[in-house]
Tab-separated table of C-alpha atoms and ligand atoms in Angstrom:
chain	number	residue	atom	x	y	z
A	13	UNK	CA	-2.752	79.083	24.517
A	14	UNK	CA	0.411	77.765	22.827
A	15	UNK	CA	1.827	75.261	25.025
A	16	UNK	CA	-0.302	74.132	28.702
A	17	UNK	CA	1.618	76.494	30.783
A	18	UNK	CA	-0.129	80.326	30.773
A	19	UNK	CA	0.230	82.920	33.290
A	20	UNK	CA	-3.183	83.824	35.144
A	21	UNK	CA	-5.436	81.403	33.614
A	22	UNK	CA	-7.719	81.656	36.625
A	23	UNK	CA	-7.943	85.298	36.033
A	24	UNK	CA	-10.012	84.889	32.228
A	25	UNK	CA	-13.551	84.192	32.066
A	26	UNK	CA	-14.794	80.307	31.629
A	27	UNK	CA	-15.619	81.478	28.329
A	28	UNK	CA	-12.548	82.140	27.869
A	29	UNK	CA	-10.705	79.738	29.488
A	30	UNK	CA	-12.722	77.105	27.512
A	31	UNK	CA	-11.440	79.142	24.048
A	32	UNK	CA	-7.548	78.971	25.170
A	33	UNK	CA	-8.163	75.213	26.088
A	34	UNK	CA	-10.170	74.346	22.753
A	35	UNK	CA	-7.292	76.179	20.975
A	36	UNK	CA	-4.630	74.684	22.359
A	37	UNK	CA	-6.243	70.452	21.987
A	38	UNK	CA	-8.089	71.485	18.487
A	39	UNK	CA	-11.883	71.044	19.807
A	40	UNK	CA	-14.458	72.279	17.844
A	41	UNK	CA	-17.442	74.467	18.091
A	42	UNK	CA	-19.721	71.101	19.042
A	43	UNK	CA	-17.040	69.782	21.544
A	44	UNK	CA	-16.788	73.418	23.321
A	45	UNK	CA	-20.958	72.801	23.786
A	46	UNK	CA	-20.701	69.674	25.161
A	47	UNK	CA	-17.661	70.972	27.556
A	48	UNK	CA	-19.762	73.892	28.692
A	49	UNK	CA	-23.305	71.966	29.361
A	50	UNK	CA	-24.030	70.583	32.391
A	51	UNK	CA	-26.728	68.713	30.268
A	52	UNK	CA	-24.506	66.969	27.984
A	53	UNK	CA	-25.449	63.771	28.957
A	54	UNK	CA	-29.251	63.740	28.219
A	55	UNK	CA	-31.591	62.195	30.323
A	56	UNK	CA	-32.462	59.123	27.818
A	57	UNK	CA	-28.716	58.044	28.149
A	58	UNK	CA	-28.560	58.476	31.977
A	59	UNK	CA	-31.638	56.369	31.791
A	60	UNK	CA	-29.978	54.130	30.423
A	61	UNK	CA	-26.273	54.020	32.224
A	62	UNK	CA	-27.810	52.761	35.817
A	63	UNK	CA	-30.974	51.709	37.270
A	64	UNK	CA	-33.796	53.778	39.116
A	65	UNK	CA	-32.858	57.006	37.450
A	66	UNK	CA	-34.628	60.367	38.404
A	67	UNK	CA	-32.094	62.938	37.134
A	68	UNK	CA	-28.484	63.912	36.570
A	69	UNK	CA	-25.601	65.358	39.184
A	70	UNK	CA	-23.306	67.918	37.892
A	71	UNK	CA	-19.936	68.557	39.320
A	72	UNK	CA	-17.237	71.334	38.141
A	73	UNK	CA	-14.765	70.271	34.839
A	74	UNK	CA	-11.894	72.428	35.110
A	75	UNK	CA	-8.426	71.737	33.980
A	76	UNK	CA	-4.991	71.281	35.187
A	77	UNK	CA	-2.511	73.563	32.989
A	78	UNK	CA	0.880	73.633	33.006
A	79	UNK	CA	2.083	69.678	32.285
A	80	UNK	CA	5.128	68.539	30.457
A	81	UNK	CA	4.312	65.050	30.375
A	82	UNK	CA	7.404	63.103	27.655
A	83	UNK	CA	8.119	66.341	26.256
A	84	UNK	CA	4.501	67.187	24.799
A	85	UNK	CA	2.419	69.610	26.663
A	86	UNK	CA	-0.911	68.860	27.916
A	87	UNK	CA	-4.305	70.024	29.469
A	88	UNK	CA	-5.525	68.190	31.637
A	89	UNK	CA	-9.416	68.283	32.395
A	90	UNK	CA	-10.486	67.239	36.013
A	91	UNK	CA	-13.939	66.452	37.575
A	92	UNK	CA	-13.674	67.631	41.517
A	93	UNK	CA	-15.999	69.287	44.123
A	94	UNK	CA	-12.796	70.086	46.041
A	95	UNK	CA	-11.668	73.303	45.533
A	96	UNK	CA	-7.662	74.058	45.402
A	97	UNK	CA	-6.712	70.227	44.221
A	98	UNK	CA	-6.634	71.827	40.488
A	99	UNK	CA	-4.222	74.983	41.228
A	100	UNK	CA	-2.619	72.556	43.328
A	101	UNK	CA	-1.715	70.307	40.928
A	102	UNK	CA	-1.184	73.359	37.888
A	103	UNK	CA	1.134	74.920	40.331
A	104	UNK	CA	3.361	71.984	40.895
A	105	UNK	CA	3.467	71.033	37.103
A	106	UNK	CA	4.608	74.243	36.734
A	107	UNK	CA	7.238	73.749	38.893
A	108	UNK	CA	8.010	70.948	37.193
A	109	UNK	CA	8.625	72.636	33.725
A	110	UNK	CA	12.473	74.300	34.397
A	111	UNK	CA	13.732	70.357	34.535
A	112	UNK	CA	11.615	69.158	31.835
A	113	UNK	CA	8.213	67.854	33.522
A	114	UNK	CA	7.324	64.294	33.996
A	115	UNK	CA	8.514	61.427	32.531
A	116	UNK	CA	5.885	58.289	32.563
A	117	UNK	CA	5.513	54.445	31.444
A	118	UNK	CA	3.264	51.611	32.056
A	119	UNK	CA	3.727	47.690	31.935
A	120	UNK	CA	0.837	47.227	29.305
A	121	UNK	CA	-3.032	46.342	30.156
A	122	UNK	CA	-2.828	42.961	31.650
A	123	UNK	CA	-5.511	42.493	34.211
A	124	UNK	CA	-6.357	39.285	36.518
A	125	UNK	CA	-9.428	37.539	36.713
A	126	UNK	CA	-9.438	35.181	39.450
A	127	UNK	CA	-11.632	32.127	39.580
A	128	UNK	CA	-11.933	30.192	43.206
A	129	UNK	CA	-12.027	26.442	42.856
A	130	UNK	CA	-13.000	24.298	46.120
A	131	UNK	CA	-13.373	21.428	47.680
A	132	UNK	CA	-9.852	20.180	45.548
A	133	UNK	CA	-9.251	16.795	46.300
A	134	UNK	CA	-5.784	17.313	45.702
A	135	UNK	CA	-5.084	21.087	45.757
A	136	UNK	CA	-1.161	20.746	45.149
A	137	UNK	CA	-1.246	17.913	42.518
A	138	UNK	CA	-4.305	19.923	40.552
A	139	UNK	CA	-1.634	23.152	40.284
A	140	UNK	CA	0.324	21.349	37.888
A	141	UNK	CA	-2.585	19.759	36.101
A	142	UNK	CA	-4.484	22.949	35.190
A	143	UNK	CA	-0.769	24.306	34.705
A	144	UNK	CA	-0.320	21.257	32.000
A	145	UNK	CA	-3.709	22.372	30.008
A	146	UNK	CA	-2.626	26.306	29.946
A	147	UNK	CA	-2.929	25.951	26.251
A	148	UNK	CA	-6.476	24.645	26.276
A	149	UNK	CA	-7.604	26.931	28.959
A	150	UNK	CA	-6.357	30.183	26.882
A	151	UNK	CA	-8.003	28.726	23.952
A	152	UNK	CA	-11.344	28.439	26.020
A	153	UNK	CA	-10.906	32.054	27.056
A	154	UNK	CA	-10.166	33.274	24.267
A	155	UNK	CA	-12.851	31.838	22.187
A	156	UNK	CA	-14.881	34.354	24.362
A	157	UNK	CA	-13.315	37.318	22.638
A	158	UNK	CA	-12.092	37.266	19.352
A	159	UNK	CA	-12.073	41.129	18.631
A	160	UNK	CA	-10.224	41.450	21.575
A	161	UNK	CA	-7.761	38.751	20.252
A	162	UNK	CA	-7.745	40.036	16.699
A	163	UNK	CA	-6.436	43.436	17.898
A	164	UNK	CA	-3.563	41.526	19.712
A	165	UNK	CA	-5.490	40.709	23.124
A	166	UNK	CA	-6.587	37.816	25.104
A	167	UNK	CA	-5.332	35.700	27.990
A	168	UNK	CA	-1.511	35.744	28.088
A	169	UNK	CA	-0.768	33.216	30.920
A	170	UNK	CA	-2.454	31.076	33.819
A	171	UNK	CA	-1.196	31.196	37.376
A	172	UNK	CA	-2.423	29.022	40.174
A	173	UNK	CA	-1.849	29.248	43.850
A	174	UNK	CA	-2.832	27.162	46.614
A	175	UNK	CA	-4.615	29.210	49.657
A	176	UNK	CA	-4.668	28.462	52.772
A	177	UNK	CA	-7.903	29.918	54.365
A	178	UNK	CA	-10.241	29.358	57.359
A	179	UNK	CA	-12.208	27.459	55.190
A	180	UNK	CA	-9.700	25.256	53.789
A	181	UNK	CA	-7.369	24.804	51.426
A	182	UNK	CA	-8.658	26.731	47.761
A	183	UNK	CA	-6.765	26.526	44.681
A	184	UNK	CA	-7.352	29.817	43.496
A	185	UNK	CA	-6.608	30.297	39.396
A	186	UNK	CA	-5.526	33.651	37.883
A	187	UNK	CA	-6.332	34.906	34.152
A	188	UNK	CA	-3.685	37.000	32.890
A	189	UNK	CA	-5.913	39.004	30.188
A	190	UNK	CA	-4.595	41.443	28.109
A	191	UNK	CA	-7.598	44.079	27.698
A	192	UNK	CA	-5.764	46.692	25.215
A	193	UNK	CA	-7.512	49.992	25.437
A	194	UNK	CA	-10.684	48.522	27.219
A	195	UNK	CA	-10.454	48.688	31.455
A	196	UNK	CA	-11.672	45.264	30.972
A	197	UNK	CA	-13.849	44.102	33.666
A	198	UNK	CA	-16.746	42.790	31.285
A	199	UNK	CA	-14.111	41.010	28.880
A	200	UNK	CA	-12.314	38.834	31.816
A	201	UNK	CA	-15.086	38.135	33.962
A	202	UNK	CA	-16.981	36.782	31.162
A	203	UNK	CA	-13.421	34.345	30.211
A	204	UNK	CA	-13.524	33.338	33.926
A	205	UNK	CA	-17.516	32.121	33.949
A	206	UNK	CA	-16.350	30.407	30.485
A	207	UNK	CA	-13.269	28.125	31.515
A	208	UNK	CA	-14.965	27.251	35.069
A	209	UNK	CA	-16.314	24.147	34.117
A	210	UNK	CA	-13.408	22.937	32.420
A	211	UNK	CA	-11.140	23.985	35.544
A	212	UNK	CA	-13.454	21.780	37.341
A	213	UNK	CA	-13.281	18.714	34.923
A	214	UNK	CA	-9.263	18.650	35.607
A	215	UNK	CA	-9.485	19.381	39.240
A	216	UNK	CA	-12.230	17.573	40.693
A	217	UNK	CA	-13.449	20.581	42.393
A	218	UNK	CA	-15.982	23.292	42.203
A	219	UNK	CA	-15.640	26.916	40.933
A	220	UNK	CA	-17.202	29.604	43.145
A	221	UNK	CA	-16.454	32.672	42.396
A	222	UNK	CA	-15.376	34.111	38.779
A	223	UNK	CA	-14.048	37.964	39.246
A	224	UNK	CA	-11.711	40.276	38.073
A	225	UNK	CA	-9.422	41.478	40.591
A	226	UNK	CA	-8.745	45.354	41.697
A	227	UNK	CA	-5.237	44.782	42.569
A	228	UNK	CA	-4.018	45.219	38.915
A	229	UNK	CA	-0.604	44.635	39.604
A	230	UNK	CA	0.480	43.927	36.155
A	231	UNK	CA	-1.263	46.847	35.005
A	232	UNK	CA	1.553	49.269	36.322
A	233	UNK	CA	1.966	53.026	35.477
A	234	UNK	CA	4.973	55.216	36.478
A	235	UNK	CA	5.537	58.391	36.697
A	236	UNK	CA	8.503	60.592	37.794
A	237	UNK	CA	9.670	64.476	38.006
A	238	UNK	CA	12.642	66.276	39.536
A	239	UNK	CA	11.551	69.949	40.839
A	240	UNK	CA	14.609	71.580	40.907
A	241	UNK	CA	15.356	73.327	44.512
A	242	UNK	CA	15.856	77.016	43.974
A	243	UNK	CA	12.288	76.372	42.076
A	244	UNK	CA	10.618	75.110	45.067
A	245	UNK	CA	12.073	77.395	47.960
A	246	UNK	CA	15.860	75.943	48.251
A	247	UNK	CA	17.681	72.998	50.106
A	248	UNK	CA	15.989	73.621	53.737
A	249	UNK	CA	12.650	72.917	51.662
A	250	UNK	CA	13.495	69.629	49.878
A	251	UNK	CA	15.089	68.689	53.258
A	252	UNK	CA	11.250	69.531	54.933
A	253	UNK	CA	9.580	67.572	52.125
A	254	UNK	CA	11.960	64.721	52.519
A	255	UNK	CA	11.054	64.380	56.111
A	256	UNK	CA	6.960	64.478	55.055
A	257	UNK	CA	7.646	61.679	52.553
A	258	UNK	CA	9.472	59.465	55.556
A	259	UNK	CA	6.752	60.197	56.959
A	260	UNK	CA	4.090	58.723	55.586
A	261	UNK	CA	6.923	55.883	54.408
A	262	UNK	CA	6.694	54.566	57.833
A	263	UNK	CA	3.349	55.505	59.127
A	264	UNK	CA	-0.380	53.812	57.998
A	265	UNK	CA	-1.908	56.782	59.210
A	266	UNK	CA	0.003	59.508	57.867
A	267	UNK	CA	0.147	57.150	54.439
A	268	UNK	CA	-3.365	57.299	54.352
A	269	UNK	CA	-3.671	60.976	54.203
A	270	UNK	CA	-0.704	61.466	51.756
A	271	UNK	CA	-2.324	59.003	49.813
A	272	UNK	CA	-5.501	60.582	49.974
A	273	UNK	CA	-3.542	63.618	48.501
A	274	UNK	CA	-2.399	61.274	45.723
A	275	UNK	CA	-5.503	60.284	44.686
A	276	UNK	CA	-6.929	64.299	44.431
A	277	UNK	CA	-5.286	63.787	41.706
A	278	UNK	CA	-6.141	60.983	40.037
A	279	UNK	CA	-10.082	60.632	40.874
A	280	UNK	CA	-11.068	63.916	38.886
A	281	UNK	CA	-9.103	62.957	35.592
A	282	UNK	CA	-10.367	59.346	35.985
A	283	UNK	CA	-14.139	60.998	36.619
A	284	UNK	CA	-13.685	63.179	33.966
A	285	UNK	CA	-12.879	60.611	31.379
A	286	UNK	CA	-15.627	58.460	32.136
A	287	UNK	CA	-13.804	55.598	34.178
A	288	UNK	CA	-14.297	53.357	37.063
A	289	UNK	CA	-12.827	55.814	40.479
A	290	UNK	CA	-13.746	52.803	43.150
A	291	UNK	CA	-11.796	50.219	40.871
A	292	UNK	CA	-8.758	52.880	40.812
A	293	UNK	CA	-8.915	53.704	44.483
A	294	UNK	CA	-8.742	50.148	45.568
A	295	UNK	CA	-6.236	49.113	43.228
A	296	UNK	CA	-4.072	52.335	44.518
A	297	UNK	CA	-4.949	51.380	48.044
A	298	UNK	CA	-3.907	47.319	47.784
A	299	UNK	CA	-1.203	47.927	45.793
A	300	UNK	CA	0.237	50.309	48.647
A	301	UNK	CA	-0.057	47.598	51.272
A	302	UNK	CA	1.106	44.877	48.925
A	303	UNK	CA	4.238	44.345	51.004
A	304	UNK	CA	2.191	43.890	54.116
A	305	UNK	CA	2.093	47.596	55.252
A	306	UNK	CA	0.470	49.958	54.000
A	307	UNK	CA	2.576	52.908	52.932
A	308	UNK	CA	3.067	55.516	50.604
A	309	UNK	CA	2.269	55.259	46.499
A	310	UNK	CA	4.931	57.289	45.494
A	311	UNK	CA	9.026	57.642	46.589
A	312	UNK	CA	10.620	61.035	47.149
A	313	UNK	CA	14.464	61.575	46.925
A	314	UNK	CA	17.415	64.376	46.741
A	315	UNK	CA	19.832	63.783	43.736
A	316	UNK	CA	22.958	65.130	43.691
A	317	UNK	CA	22.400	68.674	42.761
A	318	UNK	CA	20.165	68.063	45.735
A	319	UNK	CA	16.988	68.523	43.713
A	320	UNK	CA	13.520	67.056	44.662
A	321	UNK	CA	12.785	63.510	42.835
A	322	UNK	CA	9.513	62.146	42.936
A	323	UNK	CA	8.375	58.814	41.487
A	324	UNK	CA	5.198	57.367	41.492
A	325	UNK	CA	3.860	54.124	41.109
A	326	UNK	CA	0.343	52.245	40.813
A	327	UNK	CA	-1.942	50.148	39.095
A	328	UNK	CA	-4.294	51.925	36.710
A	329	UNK	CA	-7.294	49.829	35.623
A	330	UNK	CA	-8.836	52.640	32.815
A	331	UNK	CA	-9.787	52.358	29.136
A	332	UNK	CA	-10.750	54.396	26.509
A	333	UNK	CA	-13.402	51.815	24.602
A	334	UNK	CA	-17.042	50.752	26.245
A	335	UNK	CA	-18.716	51.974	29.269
A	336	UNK	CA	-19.094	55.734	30.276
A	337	UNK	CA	-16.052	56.915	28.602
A	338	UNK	CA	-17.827	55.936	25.205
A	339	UNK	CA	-21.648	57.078	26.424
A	340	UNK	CA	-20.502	60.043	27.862
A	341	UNK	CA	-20.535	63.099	25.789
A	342	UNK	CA	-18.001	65.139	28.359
A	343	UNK	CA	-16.277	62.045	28.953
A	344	UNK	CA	-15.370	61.907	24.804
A	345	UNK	CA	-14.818	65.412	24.707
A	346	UNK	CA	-12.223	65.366	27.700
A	347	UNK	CA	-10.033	62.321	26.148
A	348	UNK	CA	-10.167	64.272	22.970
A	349	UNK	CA	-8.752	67.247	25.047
A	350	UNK	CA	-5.857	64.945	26.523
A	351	UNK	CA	-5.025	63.916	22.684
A	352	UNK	CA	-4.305	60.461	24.284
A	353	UNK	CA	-5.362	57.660	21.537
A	354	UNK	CA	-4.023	54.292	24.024
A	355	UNK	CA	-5.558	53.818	27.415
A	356	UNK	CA	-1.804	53.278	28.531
A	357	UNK	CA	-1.297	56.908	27.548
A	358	UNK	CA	-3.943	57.979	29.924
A	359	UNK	CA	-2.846	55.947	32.466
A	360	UNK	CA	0.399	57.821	32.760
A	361	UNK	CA	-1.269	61.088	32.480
A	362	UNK	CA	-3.451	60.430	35.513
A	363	UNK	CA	-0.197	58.918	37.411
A	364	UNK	CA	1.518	62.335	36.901
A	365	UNK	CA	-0.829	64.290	38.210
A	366	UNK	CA	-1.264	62.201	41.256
A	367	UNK	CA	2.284	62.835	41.754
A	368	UNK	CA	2.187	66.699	41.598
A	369	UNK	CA	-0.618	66.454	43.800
A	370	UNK	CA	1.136	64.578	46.065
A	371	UNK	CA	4.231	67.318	45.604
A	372	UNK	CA	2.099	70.574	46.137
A	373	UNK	CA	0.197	68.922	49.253
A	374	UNK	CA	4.012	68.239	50.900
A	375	UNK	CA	5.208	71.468	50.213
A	376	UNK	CA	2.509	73.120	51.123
A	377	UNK	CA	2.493	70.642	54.787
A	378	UNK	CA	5.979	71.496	55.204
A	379	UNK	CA	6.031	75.293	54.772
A	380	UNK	CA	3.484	77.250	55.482
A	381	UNK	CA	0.581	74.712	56.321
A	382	UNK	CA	-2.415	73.257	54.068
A	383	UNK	CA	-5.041	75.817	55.471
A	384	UNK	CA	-3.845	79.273	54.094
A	385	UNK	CA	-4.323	77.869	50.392
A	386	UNK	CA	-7.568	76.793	51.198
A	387	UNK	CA	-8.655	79.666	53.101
A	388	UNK	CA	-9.309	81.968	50.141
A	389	UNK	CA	-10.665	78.594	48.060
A	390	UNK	CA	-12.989	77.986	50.641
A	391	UNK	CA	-13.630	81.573	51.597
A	392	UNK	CA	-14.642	81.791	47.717
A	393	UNK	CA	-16.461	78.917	47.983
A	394	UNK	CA	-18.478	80.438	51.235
A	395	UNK	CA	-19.660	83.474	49.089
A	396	UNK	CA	-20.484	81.729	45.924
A	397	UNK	CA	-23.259	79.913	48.561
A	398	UNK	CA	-24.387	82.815	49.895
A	399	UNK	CA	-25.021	83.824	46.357
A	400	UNK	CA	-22.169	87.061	46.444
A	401	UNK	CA	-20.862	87.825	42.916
A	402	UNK	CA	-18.730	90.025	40.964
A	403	UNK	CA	-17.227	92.697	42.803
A	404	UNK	CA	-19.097	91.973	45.994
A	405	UNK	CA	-17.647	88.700	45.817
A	406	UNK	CA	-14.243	89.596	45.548
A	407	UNK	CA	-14.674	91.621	48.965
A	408	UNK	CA	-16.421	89.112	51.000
A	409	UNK	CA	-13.762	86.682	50.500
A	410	UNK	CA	-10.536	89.142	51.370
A	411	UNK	CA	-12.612	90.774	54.213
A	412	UNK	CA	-13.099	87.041	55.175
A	413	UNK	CA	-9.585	86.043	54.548
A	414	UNK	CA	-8.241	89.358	56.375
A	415	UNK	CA	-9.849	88.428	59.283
A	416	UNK	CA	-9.373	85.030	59.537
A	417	UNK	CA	-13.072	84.228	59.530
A	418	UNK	CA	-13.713	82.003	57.164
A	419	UNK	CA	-17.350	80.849	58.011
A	420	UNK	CA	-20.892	80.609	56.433
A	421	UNK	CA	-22.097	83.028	58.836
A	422	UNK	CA	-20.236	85.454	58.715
A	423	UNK	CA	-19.987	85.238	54.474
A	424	UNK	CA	-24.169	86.204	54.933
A	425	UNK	CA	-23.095	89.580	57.120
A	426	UNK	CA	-20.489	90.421	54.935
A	427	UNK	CA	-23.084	89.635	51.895
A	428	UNK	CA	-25.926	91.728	53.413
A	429	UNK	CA	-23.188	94.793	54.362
A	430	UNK	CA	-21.588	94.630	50.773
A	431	UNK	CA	-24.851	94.540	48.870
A	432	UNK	CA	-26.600	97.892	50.907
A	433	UNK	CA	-23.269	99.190	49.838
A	434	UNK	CA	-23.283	98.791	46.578
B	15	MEV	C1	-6.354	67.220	51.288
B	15	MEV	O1	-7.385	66.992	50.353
B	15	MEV	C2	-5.117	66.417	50.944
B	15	MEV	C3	-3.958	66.508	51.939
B	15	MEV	O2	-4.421	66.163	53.244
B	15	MEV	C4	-2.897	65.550	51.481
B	15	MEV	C5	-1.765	65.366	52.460
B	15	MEV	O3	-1.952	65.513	53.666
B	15	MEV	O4	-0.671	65.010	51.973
B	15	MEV	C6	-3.421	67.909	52.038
């Protein structure tokens, strides 16, 4: 493997697959184990991740090929039980490719911590008093975290805002943290326990709740792609797509789905790494109603060689130091794979593949419908339970295909005629 794009990949063995991949990101012999075991993780550390353990869960790690992501190529490695998400995605970076693949950013790794103060005596007049002692609060905070500081992190800024809520007024205080490569949560909610009690010296009031929030709007990534037409079926096709992306533009219900497609994407890359998937989804899923309805996380257009441009757009709360992305043996392995050394750099890599997610699920919806790609996926997926392989395999799933039966049962007839026949 040379570059991320090669012709039938999902023809070669996993062994071999795994070879072309460790090739191509310069893993070794010890990474390629740790890839290829479902027991990487040993059962002391899973002990030790969460609480009440009694064994381990293993899902498929495959990869995403195909990605021009700023001019370098990468693999991609992706955690999913849903089959036809990964070709998905390979097929639409491939697509990609003719006008150069994607081209990402990110606003940095600020996130918020938010700490509740009630029972204000003066909500409006305290504003500008905890405004006046910014200085003093940041030094508070900070004092928390002086690695984090030393590397060129901390708090940044203090915003208040005044909430009007059934229960009263709340003066509600935001932490603008820098994290660097860390996701964060353990770094600002620890700050926001630390400057309560000085928030309520100034204010008069009392501090409830201390937490980071999910909505990490200042924790941005981008990402963007033209596909040019005659490489995605021609003008009537973009014009189909364009109409999908309206779409879910104006509809909650149809954004919810298209999301959904979006986050295909995301979820196995941010699994795969070792990150936080319900602190991603609901930052994806606030930040796409932030303007009061909720709509779709990325933007489709036609430019004027009436090519397909996609942008996407999202907060991206992941790190590359502490929890499961450091315990994790895969987890290591896969952001080794990735060659990514900044958490922004991930974040990007994710957002792009959430947008050619997003691409291949509205081209297939406005062609020739989601469920002929997934027949053969799931037909596959059918025989592999039945416990068909090989050869016998192969048939079950075009007999199944051919005749548009694409169910458990009939997988098992097919299994027990293919199997006397062999
Ligand atoms: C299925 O996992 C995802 C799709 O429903 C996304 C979409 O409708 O855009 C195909």
């Amino acid at each position: 493997m040379k570059t991320s794009s090669y012709s039938g990949f999902f023809k070669l063995s996993v062994e071999d697959r795994l070879n072309e991949v460790a090739e191509f990101a310069g893993l070794t012999e010890e990474d390629k184990a740790v890839l290829s075991s479902a027991d990487s993780l040993d059962m002391d550390k899973a002990d030790h991740m969460i609480e009440n353990v009694i064994g381990r869960f293993a899902l498929p790690l495959g990869v995403a090929i195909n990605f021009v992501i700023n001019g370098k190529d990468v693999v991609i490695p992706m955690v999913s039980e849903e089959p036809s998400v990964i070709a998905a995605c390979s097929n639409a970076a491939k697509m990609a490719r003719p006008s150069g693949g994607f081209i990402t950013d990110s606003t940095g790794n600020v996130m918020i911590a938010q700490i509740q103060m009630l029972n204000v005596p003066t909500p409006f007049a305290s504003k500008g008093k905890i405004l006046e002692k910014k200085d003093e609060i940041i030094r508070i905070c900070n004092e928390k975290d002086p690695v984090l500081v030393k590397f060129g992190g901390g708090v940044k800024d203090v915003e208040v805002r005044v909430l009007d809520t059934i229960a009263g007024p709340m003066v509600i205080v935001h932490l603008l943290v820098d994290t660097l490569d860390a996701m964060g949560a353990n770094a600002v909610n620890t700050m926001a326990e630390a400057v309560s009690p000085y928030l309520e010296e100034i204010t008069g009031g009392t501090a409830e709740l201390r937490i980071l929030s999910n909505l990490a709007d200042r924790r941005i990534v981008r990402a963007r792609a033209v596909w040019k037409k005659e490489d995605i079926g021609g003008p009537e096709v973009v014009d189909k797509m364009l109409s999908a992306y309206a779409f879910a533009a104006a509809d909650p219900y149809r954004a919810a789905t298209h999301n959904k497609g979006i986050m295909n994407g995301i979820i196995p890359i941010v699994m795969a790494t070792g990150n936080d998937t319900r602190a991603i989804e609901s930052g994806a899923h606030s930040y796409a109603s932030r303007n009061g309805r909720y709509t779709s996380l990325t933007t489709w257009e036609k430019d004027e060689n009436g090519d397909l441009v996609g942008c996407i757009e999202m907060p991206m709360a992941v790190g590359l130091v502490g929890g499961a992305t450091k315990i994790h043996p895969t987890a290591q392995a896969c952001v080794k794979m990735l060659g990514v050394k900044t958490a922004a750099e991930l974040g990007q890599i994710i957002a792009a593949a959430g947008l050619a997610n997003n691409m291949a699920a509205m081209k297939a919806l406005a062609t020739e419908g989601i469920q002929r790609g997934h027949m053969s996926l799931h037909a596959r997926n059918l025989a592999n339970t039945v416990g068909a392989k090989g050869e016998v395999l192969e048939r079950i799933v075009k007999q199944m295909v051919a005749d548009k039966k694409v169910r458990l049962e009939y997988a098992q007839e097919l299994f027990e005629k293919f199997s006397q026949e062999q």
